[in-house]
Coordinates of C-alpha atoms in Angstrom, one line a residue:
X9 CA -23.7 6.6 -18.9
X10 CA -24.9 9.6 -16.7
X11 CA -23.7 11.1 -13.9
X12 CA -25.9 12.4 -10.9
X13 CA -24.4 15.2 -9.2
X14 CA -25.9 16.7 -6.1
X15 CA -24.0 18.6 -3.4
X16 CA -25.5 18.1 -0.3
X17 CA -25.7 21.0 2.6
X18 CA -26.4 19.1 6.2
X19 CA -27.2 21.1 8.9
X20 CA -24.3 21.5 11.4
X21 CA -24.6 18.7 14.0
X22 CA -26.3 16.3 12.2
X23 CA -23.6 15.0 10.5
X24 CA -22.7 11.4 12.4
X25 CA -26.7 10.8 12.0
X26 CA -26.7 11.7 8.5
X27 CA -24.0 9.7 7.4
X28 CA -25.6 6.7 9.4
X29 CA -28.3 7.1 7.7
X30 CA -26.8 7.0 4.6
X31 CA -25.3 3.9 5.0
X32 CA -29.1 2.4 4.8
X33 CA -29.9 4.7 1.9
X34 CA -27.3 3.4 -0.3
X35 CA -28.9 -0.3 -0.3
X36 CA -31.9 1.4 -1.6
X37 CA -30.2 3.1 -4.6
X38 CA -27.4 0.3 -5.7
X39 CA -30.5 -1.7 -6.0
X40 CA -32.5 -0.1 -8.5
X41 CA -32.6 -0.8 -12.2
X42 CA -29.8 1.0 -14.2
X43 CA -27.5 2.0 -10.9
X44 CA -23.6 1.9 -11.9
X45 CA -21.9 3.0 -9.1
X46 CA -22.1 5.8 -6.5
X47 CA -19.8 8.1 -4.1
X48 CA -20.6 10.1 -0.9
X49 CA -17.7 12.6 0.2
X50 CA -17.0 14.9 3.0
X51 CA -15.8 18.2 1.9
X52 CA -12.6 19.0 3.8
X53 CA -13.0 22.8 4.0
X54 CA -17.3 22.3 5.1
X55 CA -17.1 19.4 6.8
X56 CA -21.5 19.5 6.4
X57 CA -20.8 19.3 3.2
X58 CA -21.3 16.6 1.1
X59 CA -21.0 15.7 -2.9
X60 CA -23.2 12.7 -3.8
X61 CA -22.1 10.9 -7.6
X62 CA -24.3 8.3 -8.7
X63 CA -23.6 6.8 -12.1
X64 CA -26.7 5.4 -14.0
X65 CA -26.8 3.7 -17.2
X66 CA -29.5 6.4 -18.2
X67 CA -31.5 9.8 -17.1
X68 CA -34.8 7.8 -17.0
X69 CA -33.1 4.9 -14.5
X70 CA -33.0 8.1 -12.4
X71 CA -35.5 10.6 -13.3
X72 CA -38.4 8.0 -13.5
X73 CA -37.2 4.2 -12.3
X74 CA -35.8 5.7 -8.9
X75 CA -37.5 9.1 -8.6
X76 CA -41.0 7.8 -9.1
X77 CA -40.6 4.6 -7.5
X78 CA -41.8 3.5 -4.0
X79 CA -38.1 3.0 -2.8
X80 CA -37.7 6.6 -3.0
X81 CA -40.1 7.3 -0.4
X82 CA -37.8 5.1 1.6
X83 CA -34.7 6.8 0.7
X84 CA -36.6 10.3 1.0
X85 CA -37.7 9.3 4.7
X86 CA -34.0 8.1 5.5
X87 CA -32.4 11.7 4.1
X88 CA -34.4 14.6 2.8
X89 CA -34.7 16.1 7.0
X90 CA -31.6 16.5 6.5
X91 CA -30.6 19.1 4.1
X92 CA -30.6 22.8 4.0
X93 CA -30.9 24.0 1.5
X94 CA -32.7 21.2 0.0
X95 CA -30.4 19.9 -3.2
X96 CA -30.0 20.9 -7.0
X97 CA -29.1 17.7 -8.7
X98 CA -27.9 18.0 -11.9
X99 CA -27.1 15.6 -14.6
X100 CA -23.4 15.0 -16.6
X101 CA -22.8 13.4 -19.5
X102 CA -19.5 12.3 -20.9
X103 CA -17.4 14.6 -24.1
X104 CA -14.4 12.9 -23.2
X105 CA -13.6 9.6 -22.3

């Protein structure tokens, strides 16, 4: 399994929107070939800050069957306006378990 990390900076006052927005987006994502599980949270101390975790079964369910697929558009459309800076995702995988 892999984990998706990607911290996500939304500009101030866009918040409520954002997060309704999201709420779409995620039907998009749990939908796709090799989706686990995700997790949005609010940072407490940057409250437009965000830390996205998606789990996928493998870096090419996300890099190519999501990335390059036509639902991203949708989720792209739904979210990228939002960010600033735009994200650095990165990808974990486990040592320990």
């Amino acid at each position: 399994m892999i984990l998706e990390v990607a911290i996500l900076d939304v500009k101030p006052n866009l918040e409520a929107e954002f997060e309704h927005n999201f709420a779409k987006a995620q039907t998009i994502i749990s939908s796709m070939k090799g989706y686990v599980s995700h997790q949005l949270q609010r940072c407490i101390e940057n409250p437009s800050r965000y830390i996205l975790l998606v789990n996928w079964e493998t870096l090419e369910d996300h890099e190519q069957g999501f990335r390059q697929s036509a639902e991203y558009q949708e989720w792209k459309a739904l979210l990228h306006h939002f960010y600033d800076p735009f994200p650095t995702v990165e990808h974990y995988k486990p040592v320990y378990s």
